[in-house]
Structures are given as structure tokens and as C-alpha cells.
mmCIF file of C-alpha atoms in Angstrom:
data_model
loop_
_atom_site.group_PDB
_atom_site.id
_atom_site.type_symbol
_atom_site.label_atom_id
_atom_site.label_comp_id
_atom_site.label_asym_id
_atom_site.label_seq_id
_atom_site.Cartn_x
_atom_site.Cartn_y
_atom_site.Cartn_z
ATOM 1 C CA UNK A 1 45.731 79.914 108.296
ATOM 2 C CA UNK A 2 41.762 80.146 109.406
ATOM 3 C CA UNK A 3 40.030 77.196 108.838
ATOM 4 C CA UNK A 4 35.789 78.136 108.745
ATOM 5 C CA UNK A 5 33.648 75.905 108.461
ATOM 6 C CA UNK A 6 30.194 77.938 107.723
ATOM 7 C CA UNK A 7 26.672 75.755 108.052
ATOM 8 C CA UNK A 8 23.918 77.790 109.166
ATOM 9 C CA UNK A 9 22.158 74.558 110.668
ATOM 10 C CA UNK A 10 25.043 72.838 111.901
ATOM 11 C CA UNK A 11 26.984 73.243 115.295
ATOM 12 C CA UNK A 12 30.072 73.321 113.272
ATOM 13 C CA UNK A 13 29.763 77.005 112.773
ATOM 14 C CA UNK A 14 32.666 78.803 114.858
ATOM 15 C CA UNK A 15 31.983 82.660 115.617
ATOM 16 C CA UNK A 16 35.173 82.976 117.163
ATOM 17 C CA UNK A 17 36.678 83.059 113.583
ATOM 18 C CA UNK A 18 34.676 86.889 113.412
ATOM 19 C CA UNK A 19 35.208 89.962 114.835
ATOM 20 C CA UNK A 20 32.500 90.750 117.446
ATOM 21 C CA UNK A 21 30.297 93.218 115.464
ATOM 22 C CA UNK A 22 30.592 90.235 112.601
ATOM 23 C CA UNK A 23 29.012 87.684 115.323
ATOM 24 C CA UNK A 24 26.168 89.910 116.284
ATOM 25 C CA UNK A 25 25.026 90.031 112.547
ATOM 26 C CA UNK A 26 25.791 86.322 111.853
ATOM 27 C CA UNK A 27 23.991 85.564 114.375
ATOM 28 C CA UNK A 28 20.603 87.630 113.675
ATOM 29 C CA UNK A 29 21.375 86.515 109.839
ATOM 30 C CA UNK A 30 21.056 82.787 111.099
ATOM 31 C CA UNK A 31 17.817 82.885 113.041
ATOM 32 C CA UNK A 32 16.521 84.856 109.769
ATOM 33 C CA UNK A 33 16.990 82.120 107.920
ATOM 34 C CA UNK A 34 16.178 79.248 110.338
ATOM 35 C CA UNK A 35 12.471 80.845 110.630
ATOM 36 C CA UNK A 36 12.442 81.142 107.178
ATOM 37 C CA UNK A 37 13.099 77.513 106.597
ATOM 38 C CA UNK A 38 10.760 76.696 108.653
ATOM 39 C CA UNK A 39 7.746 79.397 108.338
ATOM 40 C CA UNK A 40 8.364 78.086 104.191
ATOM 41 C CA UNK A 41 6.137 75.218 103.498
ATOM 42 C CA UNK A 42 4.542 72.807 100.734
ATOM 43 C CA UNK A 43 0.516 71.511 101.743
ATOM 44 C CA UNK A 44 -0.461 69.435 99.065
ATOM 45 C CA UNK A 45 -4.685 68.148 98.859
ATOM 46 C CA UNK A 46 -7.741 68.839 97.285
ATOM 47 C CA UNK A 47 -9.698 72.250 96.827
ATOM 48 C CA UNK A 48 -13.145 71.866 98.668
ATOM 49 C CA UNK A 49 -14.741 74.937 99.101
ATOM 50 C CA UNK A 50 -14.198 78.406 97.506
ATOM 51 C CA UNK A 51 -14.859 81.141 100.018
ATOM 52 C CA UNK A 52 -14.230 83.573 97.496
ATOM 53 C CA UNK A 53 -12.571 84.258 94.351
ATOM 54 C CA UNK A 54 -11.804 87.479 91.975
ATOM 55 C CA UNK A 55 -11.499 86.806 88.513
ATOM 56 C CA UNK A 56 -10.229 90.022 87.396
ATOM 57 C CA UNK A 57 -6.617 89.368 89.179
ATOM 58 C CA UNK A 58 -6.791 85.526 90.583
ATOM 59 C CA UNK A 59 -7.220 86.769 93.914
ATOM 60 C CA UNK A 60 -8.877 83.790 95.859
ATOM 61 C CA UNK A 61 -9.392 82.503 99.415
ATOM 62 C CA UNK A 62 -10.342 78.475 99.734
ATOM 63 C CA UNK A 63 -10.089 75.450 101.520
ATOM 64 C CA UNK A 64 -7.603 73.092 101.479
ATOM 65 C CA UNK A 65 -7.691 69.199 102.241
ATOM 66 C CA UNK A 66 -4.721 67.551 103.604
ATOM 67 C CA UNK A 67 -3.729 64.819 105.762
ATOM 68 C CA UNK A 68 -7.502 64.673 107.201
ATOM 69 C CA UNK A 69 -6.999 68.332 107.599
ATOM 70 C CA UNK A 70 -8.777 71.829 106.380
ATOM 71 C CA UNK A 71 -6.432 74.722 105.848
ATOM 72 C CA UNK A 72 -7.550 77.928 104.436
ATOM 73 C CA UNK A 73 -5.598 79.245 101.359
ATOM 74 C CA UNK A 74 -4.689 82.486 100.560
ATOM 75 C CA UNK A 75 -3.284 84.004 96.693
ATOM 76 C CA UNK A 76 -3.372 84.296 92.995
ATOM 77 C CA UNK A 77 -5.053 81.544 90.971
ATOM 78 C CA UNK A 78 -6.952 82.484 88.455
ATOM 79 C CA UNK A 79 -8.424 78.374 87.681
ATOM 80 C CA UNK A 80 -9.693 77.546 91.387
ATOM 81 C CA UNK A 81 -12.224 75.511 91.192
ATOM 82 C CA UNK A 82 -13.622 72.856 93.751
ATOM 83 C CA UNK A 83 -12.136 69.283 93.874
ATOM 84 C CA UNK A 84 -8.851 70.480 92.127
ATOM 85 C CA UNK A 85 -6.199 68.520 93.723
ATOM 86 C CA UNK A 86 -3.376 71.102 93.907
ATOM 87 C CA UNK A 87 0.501 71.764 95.274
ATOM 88 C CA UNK A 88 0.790 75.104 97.287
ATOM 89 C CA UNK A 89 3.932 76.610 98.410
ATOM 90 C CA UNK A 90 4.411 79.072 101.056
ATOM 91 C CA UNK A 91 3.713 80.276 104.652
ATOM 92 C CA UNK A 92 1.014 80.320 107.807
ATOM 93 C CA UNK A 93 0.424 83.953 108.301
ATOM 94 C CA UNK A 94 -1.779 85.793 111.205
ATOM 95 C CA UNK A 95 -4.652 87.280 109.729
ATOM 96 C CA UNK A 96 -6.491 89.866 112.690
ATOM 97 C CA UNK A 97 -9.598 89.280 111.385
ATOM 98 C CA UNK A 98 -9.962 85.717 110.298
ATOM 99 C CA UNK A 99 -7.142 83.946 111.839
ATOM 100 C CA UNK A 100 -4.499 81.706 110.681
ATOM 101 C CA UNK A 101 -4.215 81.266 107.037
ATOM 102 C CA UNK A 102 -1.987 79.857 104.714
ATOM 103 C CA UNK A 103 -0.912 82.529 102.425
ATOM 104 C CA UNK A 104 0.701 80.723 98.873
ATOM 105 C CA UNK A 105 3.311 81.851 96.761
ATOM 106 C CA UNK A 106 3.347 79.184 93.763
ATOM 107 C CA UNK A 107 0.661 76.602 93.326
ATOM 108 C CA UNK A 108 0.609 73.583 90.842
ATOM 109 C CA UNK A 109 -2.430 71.812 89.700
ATOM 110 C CA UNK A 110 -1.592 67.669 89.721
ATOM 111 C CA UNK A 111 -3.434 65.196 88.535
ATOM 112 C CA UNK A 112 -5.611 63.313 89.751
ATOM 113 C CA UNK A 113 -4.622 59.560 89.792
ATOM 114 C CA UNK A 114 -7.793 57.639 91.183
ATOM 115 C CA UNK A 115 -11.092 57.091 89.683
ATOM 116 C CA UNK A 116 -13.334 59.006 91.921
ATOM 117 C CA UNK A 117 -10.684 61.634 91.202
ATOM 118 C CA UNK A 118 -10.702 61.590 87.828
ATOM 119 C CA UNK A 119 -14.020 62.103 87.558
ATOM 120 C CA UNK A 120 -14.131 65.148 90.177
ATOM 121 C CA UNK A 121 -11.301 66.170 87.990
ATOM 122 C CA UNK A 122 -13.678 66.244 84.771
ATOM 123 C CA UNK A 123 -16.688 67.003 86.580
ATOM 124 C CA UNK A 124 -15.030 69.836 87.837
ATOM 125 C CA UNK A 125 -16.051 72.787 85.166
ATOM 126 C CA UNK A 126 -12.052 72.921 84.246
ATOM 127 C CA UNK A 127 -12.575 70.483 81.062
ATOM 128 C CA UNK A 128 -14.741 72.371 78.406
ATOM 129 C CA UNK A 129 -17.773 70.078 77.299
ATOM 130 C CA UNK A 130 -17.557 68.040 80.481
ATOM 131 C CA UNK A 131 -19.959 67.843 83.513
ATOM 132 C CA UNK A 132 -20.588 65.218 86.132
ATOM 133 C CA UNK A 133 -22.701 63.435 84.704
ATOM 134 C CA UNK A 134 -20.054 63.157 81.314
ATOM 135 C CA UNK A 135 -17.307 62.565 83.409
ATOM 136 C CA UNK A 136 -19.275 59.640 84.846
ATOM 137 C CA UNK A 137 -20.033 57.865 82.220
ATOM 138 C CA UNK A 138 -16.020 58.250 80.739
ATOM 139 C CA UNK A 139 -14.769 56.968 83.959
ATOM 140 C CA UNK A 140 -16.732 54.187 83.553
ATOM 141 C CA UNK A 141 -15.647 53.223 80.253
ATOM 142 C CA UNK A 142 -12.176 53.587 80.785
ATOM 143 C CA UNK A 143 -11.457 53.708 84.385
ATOM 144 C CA UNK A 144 -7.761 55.205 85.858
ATOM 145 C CA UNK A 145 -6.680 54.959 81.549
ATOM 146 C CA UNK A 146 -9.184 57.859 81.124
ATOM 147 C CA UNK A 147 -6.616 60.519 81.476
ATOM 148 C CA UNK A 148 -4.391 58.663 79.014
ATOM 149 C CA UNK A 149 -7.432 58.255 76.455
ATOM 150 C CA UNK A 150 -8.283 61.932 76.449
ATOM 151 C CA UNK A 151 -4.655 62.914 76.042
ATOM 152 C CA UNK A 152 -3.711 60.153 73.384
ATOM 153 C CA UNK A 153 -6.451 58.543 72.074
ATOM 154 C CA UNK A 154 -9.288 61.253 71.863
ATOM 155 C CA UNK A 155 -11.223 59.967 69.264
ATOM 156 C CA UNK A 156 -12.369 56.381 71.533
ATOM 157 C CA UNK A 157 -14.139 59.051 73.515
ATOM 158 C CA UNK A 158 -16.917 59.303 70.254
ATOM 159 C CA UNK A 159 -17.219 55.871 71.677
ATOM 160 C CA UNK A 160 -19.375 56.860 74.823
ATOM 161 C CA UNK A 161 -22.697 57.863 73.572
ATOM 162 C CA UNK A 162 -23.297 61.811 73.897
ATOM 163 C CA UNK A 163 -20.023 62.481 72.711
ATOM 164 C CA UNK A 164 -19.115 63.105 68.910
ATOM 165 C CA UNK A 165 -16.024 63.307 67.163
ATOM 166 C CA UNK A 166 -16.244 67.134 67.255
ATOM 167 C CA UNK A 167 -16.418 67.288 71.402
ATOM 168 C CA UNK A 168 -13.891 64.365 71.650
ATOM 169 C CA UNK A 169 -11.665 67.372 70.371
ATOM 170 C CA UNK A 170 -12.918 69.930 72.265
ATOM 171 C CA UNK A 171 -12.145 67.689 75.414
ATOM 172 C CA UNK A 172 -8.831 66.656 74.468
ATOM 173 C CA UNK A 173 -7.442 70.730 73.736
ATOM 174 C CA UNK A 174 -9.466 71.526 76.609
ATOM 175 C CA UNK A 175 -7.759 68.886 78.713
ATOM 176 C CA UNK A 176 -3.875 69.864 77.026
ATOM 177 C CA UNK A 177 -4.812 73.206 78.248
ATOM 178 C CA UNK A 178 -5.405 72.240 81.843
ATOM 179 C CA UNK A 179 -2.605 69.809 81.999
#
């Protein structure tokens, strides 16, 4: 009776239980997957400059804000725009000609829960029928809610004057869109 206990990050692993060929593999197989843990990450922050961006296939190359620092991003997303606050997953790579770069697989737009958020959020160009100076004047009225308003109760944003009935629609599929 063998008794294996198999844990690619634990000392518990026993290559004795394997013939040698077997250990040479398991062994390559577990520092495989150790630097792939590890080169495998998730840099969450806010989109602060667009370096460049191809609309065609989502191609884009931007900066990054996290924990007080600026990372370059690298992939496909066809919405980038600046002050997005946005989830990235995937790795550091070497680029030869402009360095280290963080090269995403998956990204997720969150949102934004602060005021001065919410209105870079709106201000953005990603809500139809909103600019700054909009978005301003909605934070105002309804502070952190505003998210909540636009989503559930459209029609108090006919309450802000410059905005009808008609664009308090517009905002709200806009918004559903984006969400």
C-alpha cells in the first residue's frame, strides 16, 4: 500500500513514491506552476492616461493607478477611457523596447463608489449625454446615491436643470450598458 500525498506547494510531496524519470518531470512540472502562480496577478486602480488605443480590435496600452503606483497596461479593451477605475488580470512581461509592462488577460470595469469618482465616472465620455460639467451638477444633487438614481430612479434626474425626461433615459440605458 503507497500512501501519496501530492501538494505542489507543500513539503509533504514525497518523490520517492516515483520512479526516477517520474521525479525529473514532477519536478520541472512543479516549478512550472509555482512561476505561474506567481508571474499571475490581479492590479486593481484607476485608468489615467491612454498612451494609445486601436479601436478596430481593442488593442490599447495605458496607465494604471494603484497603491500610489503607475503601471503600464497592456491588451484588448475596446471602452478605455481615462479615470475608469478597472480590475486587470494577468502578468509583468519584458518588453525590449519599452520595458516592463503589465500585459492583461481579463479586465473588469467596477464602479466607482466615492463622489469625486462618480463624477470622473460620468464625466468620463462612457455615459452618453454626460460631460463634466453634467456629471457635476448630478453629483451634487445626489451625492454617493447618484449611481442608484440613474439606475432606479431615472426620471429625478429631469430634476437637475439641463436635463429632460428624454436624456434622463438616454443616461439611464446608457449607464445599464456600461454597468
Amino acid at each position: 500500500q503507497i500512501k501519496c500525498k501530492f501538494h505542489f506547494f507543500s513539503p509533504a510531496f514525497n518523490y520517492n513514491l516515483f520512479p526516477r524519470n517520474c521525479k525529473k518531470i514532477l519536478d520541472k512540472l512543479e516549478k512550472k506552476i509555482v512561476l505561474l502562480y506567481y508571474s499571475y496577478m490581479q492590479l486593481e486602480g484607476e485608468i489615467t492616461h491612454i498612451t494609445y488605443h486601436n479601436a478596430a480590435n481593442g488593442f490599447t496600452i495605458a496607465t494604471l493607478q494603484h497603491n500610489k503606483e503607475r503601471t503600464t497596461i497592456v491588451g484588448k479593451f475596446f471602452s478605455a477611457t481615462c479615470g475608469q477605475l478597472v480590475r486587470v488580470q494577468g502578468e509583468f512581461v519584458a518588453n525590449k523596447s519599452f520595458g516592463q509592462q503589465f500585459e492583461f488577460s481579463t479586465i473588469e470595469t467596477l464602479i466607482p463608489t466615492s463622489t469625486n469618482g462618480i463624477q470622473k465616472f460620468l464625466g468620463s465620455g462612457l455615459i452618453k449625454g454626460v460631460g463634466m460639467i453634467t456629471a457635476g451638477h448630478i453629483v451634487k444633487r445626489f451625492g454617493t446615491k447618484t449611481l442608484e438614481v440613474i439606475e432606479f430612479q431615472p426620471l429625478e434626474l429631469a430634476e437637475i436643470r439641463g436635463i429632460s425626461i428624454k436624456k434622463a433615459h438616454e443616461i439611464h440605458q446608457s449607464f445599464m450598458q456600461h454597468r
